[in-house]
Coordinates of C-alpha atoms and ligand atoms in Angstrom, one line a residue:
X1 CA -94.2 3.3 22.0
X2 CA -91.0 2.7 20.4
X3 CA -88.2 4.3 22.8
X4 CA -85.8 6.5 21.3
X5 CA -82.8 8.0 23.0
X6 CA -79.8 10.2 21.6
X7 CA -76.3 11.3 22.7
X8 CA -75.6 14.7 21.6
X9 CA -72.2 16.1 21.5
X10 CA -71.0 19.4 20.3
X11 CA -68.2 19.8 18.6
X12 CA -66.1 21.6 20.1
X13 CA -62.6 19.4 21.1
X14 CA -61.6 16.6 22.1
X15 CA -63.8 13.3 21.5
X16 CA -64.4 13.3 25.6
X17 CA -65.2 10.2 28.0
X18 CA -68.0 11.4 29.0
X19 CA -69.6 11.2 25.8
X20 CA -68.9 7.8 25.0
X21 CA -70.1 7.3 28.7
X22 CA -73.2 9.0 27.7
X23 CA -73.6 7.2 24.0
X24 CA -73.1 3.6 26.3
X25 CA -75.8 4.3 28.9
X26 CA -78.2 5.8 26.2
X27 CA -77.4 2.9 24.0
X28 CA -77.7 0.1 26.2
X29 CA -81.0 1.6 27.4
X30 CA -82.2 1.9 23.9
X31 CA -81.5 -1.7 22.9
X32 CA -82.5 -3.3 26.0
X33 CA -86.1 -2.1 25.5
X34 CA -86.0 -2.8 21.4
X35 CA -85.3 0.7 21.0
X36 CA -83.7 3.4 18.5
X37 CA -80.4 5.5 19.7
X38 CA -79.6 8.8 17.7
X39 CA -76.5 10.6 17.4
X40 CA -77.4 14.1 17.2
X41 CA -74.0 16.9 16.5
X42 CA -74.8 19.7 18.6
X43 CA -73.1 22.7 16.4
X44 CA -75.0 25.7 17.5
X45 CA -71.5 27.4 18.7
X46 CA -70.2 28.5 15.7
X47 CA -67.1 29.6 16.5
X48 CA -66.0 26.7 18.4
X49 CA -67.5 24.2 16.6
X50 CA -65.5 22.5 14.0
X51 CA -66.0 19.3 11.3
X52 CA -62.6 18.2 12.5
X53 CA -64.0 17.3 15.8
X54 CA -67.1 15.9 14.7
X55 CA -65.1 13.5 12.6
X56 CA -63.1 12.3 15.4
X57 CA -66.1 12.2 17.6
X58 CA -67.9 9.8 14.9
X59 CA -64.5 7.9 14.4
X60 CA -64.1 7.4 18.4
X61 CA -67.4 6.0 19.2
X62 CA -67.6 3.6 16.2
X63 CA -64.1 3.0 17.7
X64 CA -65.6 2.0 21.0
X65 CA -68.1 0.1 18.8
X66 CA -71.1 2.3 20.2
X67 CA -73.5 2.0 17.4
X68 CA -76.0 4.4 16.2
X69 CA -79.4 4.1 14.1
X70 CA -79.2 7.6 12.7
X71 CA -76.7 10.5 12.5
X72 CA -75.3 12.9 10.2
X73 CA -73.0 9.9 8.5
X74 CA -75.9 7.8 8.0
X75 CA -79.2 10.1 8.0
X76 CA -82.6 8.6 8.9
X77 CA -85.9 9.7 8.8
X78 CA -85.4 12.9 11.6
X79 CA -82.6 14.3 10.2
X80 CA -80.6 16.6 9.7
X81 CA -78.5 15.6 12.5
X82 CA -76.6 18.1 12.7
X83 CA -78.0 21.4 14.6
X84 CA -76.3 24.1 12.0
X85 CA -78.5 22.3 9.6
X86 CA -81.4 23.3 11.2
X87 CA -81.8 26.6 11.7
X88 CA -85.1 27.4 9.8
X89 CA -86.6 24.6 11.6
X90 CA -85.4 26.6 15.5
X91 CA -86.5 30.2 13.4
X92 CA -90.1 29.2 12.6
X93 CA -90.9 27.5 16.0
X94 CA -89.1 30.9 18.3
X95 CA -91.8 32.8 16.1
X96 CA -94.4 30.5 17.1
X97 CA -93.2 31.3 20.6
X98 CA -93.2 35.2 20.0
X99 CA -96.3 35.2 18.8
X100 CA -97.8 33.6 21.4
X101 CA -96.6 35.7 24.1
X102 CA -94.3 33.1 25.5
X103 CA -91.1 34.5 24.3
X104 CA -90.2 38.5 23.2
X105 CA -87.2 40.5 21.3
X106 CA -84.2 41.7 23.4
X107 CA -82.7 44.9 22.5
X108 CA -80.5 45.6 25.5
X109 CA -76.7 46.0 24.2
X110 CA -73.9 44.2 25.5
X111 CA -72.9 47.0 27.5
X112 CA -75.9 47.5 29.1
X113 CA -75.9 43.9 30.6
X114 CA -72.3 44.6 31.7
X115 CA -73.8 47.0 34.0
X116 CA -76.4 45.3 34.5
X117 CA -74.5 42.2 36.2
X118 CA -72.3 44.8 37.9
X119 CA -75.2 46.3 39.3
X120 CA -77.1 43.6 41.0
X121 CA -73.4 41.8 42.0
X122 CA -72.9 44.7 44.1
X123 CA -76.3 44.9 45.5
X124 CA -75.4 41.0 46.2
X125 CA -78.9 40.5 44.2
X126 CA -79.4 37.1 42.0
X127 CA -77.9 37.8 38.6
X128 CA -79.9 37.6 35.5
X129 CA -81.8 39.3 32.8
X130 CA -84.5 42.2 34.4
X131 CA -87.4 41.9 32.1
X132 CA -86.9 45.5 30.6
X133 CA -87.6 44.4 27.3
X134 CA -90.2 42.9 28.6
X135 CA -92.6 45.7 28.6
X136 CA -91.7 46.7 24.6
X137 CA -95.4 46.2 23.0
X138 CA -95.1 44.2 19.6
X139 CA -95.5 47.2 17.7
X140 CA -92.7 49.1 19.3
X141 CA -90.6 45.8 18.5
X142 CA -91.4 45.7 15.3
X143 CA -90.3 49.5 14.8
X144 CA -87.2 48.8 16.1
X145 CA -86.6 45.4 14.1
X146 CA -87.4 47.6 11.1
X147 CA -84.8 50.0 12.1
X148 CA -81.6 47.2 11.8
X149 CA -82.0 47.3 15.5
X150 CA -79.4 44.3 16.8
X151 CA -81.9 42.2 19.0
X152 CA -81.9 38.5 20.6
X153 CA -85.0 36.3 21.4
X154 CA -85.5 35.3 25.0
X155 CA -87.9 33.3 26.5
X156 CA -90.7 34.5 29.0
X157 CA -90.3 33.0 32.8
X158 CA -92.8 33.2 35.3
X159 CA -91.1 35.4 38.1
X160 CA -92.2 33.4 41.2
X161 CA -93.5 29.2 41.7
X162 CA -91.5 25.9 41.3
X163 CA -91.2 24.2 38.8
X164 CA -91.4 20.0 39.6
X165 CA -90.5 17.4 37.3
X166 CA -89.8 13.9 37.6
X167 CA -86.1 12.2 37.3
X168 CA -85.9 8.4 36.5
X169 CA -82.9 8.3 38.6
X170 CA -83.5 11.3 41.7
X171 CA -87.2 11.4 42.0
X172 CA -88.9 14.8 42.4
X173 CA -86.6 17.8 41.4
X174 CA -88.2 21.7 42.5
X175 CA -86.3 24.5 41.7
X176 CA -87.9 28.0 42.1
X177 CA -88.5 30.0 38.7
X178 CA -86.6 33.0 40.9
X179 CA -83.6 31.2 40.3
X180 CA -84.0 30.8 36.5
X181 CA -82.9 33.5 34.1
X182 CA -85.3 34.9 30.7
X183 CA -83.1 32.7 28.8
X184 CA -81.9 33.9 25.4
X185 CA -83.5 31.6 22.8
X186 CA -82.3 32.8 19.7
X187 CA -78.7 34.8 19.6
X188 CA -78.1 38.0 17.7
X189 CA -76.5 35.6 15.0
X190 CA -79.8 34.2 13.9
X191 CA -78.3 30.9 15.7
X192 CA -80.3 29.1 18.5
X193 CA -79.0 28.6 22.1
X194 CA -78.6 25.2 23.4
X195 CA -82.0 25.0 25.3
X196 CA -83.8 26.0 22.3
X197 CA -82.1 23.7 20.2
X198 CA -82.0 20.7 22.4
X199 CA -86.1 21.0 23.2
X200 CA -87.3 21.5 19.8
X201 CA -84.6 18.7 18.6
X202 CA -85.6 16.2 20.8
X203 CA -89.1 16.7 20.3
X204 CA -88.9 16.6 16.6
X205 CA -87.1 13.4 16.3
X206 CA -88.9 11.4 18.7
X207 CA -87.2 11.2 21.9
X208 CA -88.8 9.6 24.5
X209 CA -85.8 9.2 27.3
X210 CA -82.8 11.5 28.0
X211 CA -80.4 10.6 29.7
X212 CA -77.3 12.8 30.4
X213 CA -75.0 14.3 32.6
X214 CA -76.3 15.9 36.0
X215 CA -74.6 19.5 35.2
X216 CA -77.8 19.7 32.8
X217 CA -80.5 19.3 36.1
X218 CA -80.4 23.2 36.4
X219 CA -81.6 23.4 32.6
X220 CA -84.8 21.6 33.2
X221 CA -86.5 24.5 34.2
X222 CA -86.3 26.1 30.7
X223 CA -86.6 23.1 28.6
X224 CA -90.0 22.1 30.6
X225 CA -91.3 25.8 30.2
X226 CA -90.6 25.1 26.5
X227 CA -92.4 22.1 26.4
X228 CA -95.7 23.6 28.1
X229 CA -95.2 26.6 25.8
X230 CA -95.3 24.6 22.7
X231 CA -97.7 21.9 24.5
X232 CA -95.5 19.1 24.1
X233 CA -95.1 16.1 26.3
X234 CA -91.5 16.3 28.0
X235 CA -89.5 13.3 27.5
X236 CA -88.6 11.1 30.3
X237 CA -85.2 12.3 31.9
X238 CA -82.5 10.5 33.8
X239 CA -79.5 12.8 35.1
X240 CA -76.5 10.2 35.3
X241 CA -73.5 10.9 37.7
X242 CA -70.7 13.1 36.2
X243 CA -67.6 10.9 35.7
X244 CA -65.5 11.9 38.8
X245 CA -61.5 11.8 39.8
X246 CA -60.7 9.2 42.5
X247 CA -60.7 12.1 44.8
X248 CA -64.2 12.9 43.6
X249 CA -63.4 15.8 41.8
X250 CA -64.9 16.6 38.2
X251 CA -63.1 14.9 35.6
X252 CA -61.4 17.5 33.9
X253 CA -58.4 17.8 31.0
X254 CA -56.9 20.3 33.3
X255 CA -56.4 17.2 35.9
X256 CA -56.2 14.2 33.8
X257 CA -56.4 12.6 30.4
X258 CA -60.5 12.6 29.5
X259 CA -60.5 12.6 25.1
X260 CA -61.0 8.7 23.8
X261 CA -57.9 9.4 21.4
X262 CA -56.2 9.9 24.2
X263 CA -56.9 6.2 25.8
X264 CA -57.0 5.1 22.1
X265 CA -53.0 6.0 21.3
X266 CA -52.0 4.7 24.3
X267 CA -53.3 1.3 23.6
X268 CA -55.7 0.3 25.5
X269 CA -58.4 -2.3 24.0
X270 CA -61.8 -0.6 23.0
X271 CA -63.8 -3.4 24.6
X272 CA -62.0 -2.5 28.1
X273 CA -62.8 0.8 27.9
X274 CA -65.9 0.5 27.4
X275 CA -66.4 -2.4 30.2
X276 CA -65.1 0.0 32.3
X277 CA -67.2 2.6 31.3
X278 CA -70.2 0.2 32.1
X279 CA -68.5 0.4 35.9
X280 CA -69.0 3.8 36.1
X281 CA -72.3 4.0 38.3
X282 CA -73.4 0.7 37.0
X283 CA -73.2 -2.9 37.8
X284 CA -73.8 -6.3 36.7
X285 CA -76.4 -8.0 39.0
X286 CA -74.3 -10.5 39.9
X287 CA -71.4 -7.6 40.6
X288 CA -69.0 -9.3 38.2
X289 CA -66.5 -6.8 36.5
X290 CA -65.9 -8.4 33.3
X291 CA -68.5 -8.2 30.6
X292 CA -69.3 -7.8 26.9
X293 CA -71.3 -4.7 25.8
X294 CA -74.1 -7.3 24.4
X295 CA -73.9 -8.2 28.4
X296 CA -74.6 -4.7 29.2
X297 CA -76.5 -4.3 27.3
X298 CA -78.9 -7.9 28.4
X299 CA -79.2 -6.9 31.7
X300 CA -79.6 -3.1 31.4
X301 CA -82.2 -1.5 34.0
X302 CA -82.4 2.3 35.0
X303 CA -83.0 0.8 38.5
X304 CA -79.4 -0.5 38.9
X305 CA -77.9 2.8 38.3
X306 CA -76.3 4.5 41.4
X307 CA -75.7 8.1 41.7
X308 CA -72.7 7.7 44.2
X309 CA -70.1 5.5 41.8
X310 CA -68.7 7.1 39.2
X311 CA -65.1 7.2 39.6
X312 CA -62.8 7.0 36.7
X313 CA -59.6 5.4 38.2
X314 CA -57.2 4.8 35.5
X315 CA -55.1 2.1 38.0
X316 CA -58.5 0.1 37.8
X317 CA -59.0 0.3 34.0
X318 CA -55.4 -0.4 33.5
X319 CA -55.6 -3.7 35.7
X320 CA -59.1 -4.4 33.5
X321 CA -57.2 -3.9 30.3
X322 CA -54.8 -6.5 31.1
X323 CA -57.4 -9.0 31.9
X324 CA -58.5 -8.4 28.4
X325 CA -55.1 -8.6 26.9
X326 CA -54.2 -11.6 28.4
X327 CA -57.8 -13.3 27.3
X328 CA -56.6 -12.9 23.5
X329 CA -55.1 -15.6 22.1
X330 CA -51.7 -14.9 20.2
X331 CA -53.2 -14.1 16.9
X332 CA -55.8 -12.2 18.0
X333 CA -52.8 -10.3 20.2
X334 CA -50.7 -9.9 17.0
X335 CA -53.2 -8.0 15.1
X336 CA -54.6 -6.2 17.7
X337 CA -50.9 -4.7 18.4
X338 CA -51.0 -3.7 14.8
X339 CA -53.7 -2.1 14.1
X340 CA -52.8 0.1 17.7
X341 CA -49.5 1.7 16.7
X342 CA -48.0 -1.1 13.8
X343 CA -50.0 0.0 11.1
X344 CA -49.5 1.9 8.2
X345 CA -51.6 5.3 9.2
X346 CA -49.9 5.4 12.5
X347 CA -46.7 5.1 11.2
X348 CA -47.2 6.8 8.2
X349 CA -47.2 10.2 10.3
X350 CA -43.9 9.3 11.9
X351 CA -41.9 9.1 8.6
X352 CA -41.2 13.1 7.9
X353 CA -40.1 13.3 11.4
X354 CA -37.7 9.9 11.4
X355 CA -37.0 9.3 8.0
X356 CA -33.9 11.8 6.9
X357 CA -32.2 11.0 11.0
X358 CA -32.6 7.4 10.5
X359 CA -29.4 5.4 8.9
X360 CA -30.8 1.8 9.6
X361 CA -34.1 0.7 11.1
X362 CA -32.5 -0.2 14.3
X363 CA -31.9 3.7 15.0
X364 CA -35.4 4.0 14.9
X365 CA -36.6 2.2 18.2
X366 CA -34.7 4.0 20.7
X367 CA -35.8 7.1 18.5
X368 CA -39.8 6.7 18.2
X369 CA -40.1 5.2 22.2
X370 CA -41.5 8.2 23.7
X371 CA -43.8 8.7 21.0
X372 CA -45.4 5.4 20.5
X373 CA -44.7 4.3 24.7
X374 CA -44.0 6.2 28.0
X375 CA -40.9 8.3 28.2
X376 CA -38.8 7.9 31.1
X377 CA -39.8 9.1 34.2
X378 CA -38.6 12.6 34.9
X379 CA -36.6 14.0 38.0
X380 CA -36.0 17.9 38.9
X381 CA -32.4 17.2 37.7
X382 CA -33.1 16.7 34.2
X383 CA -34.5 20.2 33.6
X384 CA -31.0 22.0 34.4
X385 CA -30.1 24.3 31.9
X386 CA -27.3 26.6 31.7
X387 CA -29.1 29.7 30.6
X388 CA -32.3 29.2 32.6
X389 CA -33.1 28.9 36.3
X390 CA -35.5 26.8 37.9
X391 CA -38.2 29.4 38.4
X392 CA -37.9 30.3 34.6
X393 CA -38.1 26.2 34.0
X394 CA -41.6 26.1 36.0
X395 CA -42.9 29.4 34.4
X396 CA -42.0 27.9 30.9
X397 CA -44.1 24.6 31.7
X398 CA -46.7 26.6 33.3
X399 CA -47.4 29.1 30.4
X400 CA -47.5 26.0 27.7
X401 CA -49.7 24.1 30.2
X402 CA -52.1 27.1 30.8
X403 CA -52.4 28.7 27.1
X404 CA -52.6 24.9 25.8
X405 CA -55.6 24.5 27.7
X406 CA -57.7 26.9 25.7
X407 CA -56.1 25.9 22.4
X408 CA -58.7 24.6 19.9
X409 CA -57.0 22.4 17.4
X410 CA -53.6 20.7 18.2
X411 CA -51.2 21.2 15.3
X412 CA -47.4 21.9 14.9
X413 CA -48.1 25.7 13.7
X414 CA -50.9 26.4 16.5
X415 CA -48.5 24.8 19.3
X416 CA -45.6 27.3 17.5
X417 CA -47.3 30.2 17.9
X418 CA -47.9 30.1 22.0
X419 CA -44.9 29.1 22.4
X420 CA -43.2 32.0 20.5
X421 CA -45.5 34.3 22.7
X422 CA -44.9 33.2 25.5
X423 CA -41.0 33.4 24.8
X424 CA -41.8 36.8 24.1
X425 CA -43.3 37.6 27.2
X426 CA -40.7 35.9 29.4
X427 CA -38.3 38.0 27.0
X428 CA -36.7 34.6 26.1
X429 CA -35.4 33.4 23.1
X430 CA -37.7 30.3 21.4
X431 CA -34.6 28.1 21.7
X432 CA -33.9 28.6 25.0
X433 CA -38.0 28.6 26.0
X434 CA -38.2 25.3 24.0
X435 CA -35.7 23.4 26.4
X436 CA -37.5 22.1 29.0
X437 CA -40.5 21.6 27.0
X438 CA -38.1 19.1 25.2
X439 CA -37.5 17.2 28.7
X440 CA -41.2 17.1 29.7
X441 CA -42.3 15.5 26.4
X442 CA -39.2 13.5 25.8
X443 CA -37.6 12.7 28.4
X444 CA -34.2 14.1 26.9
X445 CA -33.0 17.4 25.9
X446 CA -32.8 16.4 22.8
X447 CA -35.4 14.6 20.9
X448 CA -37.5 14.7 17.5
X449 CA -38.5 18.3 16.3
X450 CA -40.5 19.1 19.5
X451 CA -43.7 20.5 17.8
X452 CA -44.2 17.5 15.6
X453 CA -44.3 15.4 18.5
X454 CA -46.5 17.3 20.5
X455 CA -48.9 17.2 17.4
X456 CA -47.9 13.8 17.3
X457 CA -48.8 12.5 20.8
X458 CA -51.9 14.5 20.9
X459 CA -53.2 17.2 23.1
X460 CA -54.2 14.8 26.0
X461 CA -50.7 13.2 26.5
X462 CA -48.8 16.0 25.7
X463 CA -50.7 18.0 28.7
X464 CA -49.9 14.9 30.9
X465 CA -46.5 14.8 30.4
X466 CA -46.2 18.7 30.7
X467 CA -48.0 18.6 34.3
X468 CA -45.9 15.7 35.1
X469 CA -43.1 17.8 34.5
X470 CA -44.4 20.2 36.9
X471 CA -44.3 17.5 39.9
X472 CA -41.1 16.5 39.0
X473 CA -39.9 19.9 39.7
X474 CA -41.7 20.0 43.1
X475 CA -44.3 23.2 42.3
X476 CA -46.5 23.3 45.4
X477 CA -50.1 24.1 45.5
X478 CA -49.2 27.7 46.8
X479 CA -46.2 28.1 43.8
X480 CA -49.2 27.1 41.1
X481 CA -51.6 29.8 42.5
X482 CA -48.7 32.3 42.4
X483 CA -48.2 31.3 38.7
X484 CA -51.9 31.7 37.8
X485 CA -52.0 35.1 38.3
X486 CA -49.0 35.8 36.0
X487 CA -50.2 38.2 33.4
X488 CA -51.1 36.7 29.4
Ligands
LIG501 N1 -74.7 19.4 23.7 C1 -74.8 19.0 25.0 C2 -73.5 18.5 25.5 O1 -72.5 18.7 24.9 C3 -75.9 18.0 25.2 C4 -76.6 18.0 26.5 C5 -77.8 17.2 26.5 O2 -77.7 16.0 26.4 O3 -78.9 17.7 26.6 O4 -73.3 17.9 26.5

């Protein structure tokens, strides 16, 4: 049997840490066994999916130099590669499951599973979907579908049992079918869920182990329901730690930088990150820290993974990075600093912003510093402002920080737009709002047009610097849970 894994991301933000962490571990295992690795785009969210972020997913992982046999770039003999392409392949196979009694239509509205959910939370009985549909003969279905009725698919789950299933990593997993909800297969879009998707995918193109995060061990239950409902052998699975905060919390871009762009601009070397990556949960047999990817790759085993040791500390990658840097010879050091920040793309997108403020080159240094380097450590001082106080200073940050977290794409017009409604809910002129967002990205009052930079920088940095700017100014724990409840 020739082993085939697959990292599949969705689209939806960010090129993320965790999915290169994913792509490495899937990879490695892959190519240590003479394997295949797919790279499957998992676009089933319409709305939040975007080709944008598919690109810079593609670009960050071939940055990384994580390579894949097939994908939507390159094709291969499973594709298409990307879910949206696929939806006549997910249609035919939920009718298969219809048919055979293992899945039904869904014509409960919106509003009647509001209620619903209201109705069993006070009751303090488990949530979910309460079968009514259920009961619907086919021909009564198929009245209603013939009326324009508005209806989802969703799968048919035995009300009481365990399910059991094997992972590589944990051993025997049960998990009572009480606990697991008639899961919506097919959406009133036409579109599949994820857990449709992901079974018939993998099945289809040949996957033999997954391995992914451990936020996906409660799914299991459906997707092995959906495997003895189609009678199709389950692949292997391996739930790998969750990438974790020194303090063990979930990596999150609330907290801390997570998008590969992110580590990318700020120059670190791609084969540190991903060393470090092969840290997380992982080590070399003879513990050493330092190794190649074709290293990792050599002495790969499931075996030596460890569920306990996936902390991301970014002092420990930075002191890795330098061991790297200081292993290139000068040449090697000259082109690398190039083609980080040196180059014509990169520097290419600073020209409308420096170009008509710039008399000779030398201006330009002291100019650019904060966007291609750190700016200068901030202190509560810097933010005073004659026409704002300090609690309209932290509200200012706070609002950016809080409506930038839900903001899809990071350009100059989006990053306009909150902040002009957030002036207009603090009742603030744009000007006088924009001030201290000036000092947490800059480091000075008054820098480069303030939205070009932010677009500049990137969302990851640009959220760094603006929560950085919140501990300069000395918000507590109890001052951020008084701002979170400040109407939008
Ligand atoms: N699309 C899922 C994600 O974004 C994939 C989960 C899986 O690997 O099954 O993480």
């Amino acid at each position: 049997m020739t082993i085939r894994t697959r990292v599949a991301p969705s689209p939806t933000g960010d090129p993320h840490l965790g999915t290169a962490y994913m792509a490495l571990f899937n990879w490695a295992f892959a190519k240590s066994q003479g394997g295949q690795f797919v790279l499957r785009i998992e676009d089933t969210d319409a709305a939040r999916s975007s080709a944008a972020s598919e690109g810079r997913i593609l670009a960050a992982l071939s940055w990384l130099g994580i390579p894949w046999d097939e994908g939507p770039d390159k094709g291969g003999r499973h594709g298409p590669y990307r879910q949206s392409e696929r939806r006549d392949l997910y249609r035919r196979h939920v009718q298969q499951l219809i048919e055979a009694g293992h899945a039904f239509h869904c014509f409960c509205t919106p509003e009647r599973l509001v209620a619903l959910r209201a109705e069993q939370r006070a009751l303090g009985a488990p949530l979910g979907y309460d079968g009514r549909c259920r009961q619907l003969s086919g021909a009564q279905a198929a009245a209603r579908l013939r009326s324009g009725q508005a209806s989802v698919v969703r799968m048919q789950v035995p009300s009481e049992g365990l399910c059991r299933f094997h992972d590589a990593l944990r051993g025997e997993i049960e998990i009572p079918y009480s606990q697991i909800d008639m899961q919506v297969l097919l959406k009133a879009d036409g579109l599949p869920t994820y857990h449709l998707a992901v079974v018939v995918d993998d099945h289809l193109m040949g996957i033999t182990h997954i391995l992914r995060g451990e936020e996906w061990i409660s799914s299991v239950p459906k997707h092995k329901l959906l495997y003895d409902y189609f009678g199709w052998p389950m692949p292997a699975m391996a739930h790998l730690p969750l990438l974790r905060n020194p303090d063990h919390s979930k990596l999150s871009k609330r907290r801390n930088p997570t998008s590969i762009d992110y580590f990318r601009a700020q120059g670190y070397l791609p084969e540190a990150l991903l060393n470090y990556l092969g840290l997380m949960g992982w080590s070399m047999p003879d513990e050493r820290t330092l190794f190649s990817k074709e290293e990792f790759r050599q002495a790969f085993s499931l075996q030596r993974v460890s569920l306990g040791g996936a902390v991301f500390d970014v002092e420990k990658l930075n002191w890795l990075n330098g061991q790297y840097m200081r292993r290139l010879d000068a040449e090697a050091f000259m082109d690398r600093l190039q083609g980080w920040a040196l180059n014509r793309r990169r520097l290419s997108a600073l020209v409308p912003l420096v170009q008509t403020r710039t008399q000779r080159f030398s201006d330009l240094v002291p100019k650019v510093g904060y966007l291609l380097g750190d700016r200068p450590p901030l202190k509560a001082e810097d933010f005073a402002h004659s026409k704002l106080d300090r609690r309209q200073v932290v509200e200012i940050l706070f609002r950016v920080c809080r409506a930038a977290d839900t903001l899809a794409e990071w350009r100059q017009e989006d990053l306009r737009s909150l902040c002009k409604t957030e002036a207009e809910r603090m009742q603030l002129r744009l000007k006088d709002f924009m001030a201290p967002l000036f000092v947490a990205i800059s480091g000075r009052p008054v820098a480069l047009p303030l939205f070009a930079s932010m677009a500049f920088l990137g969302a990851d940095l640009s959220r760094v610097r603006l929560r950085e700017a919140l501990d300069a100014l000395g918000v507590s724990n109890k001052q951020r849970r008084q701002l979170e409840k400040l109407p939008l």
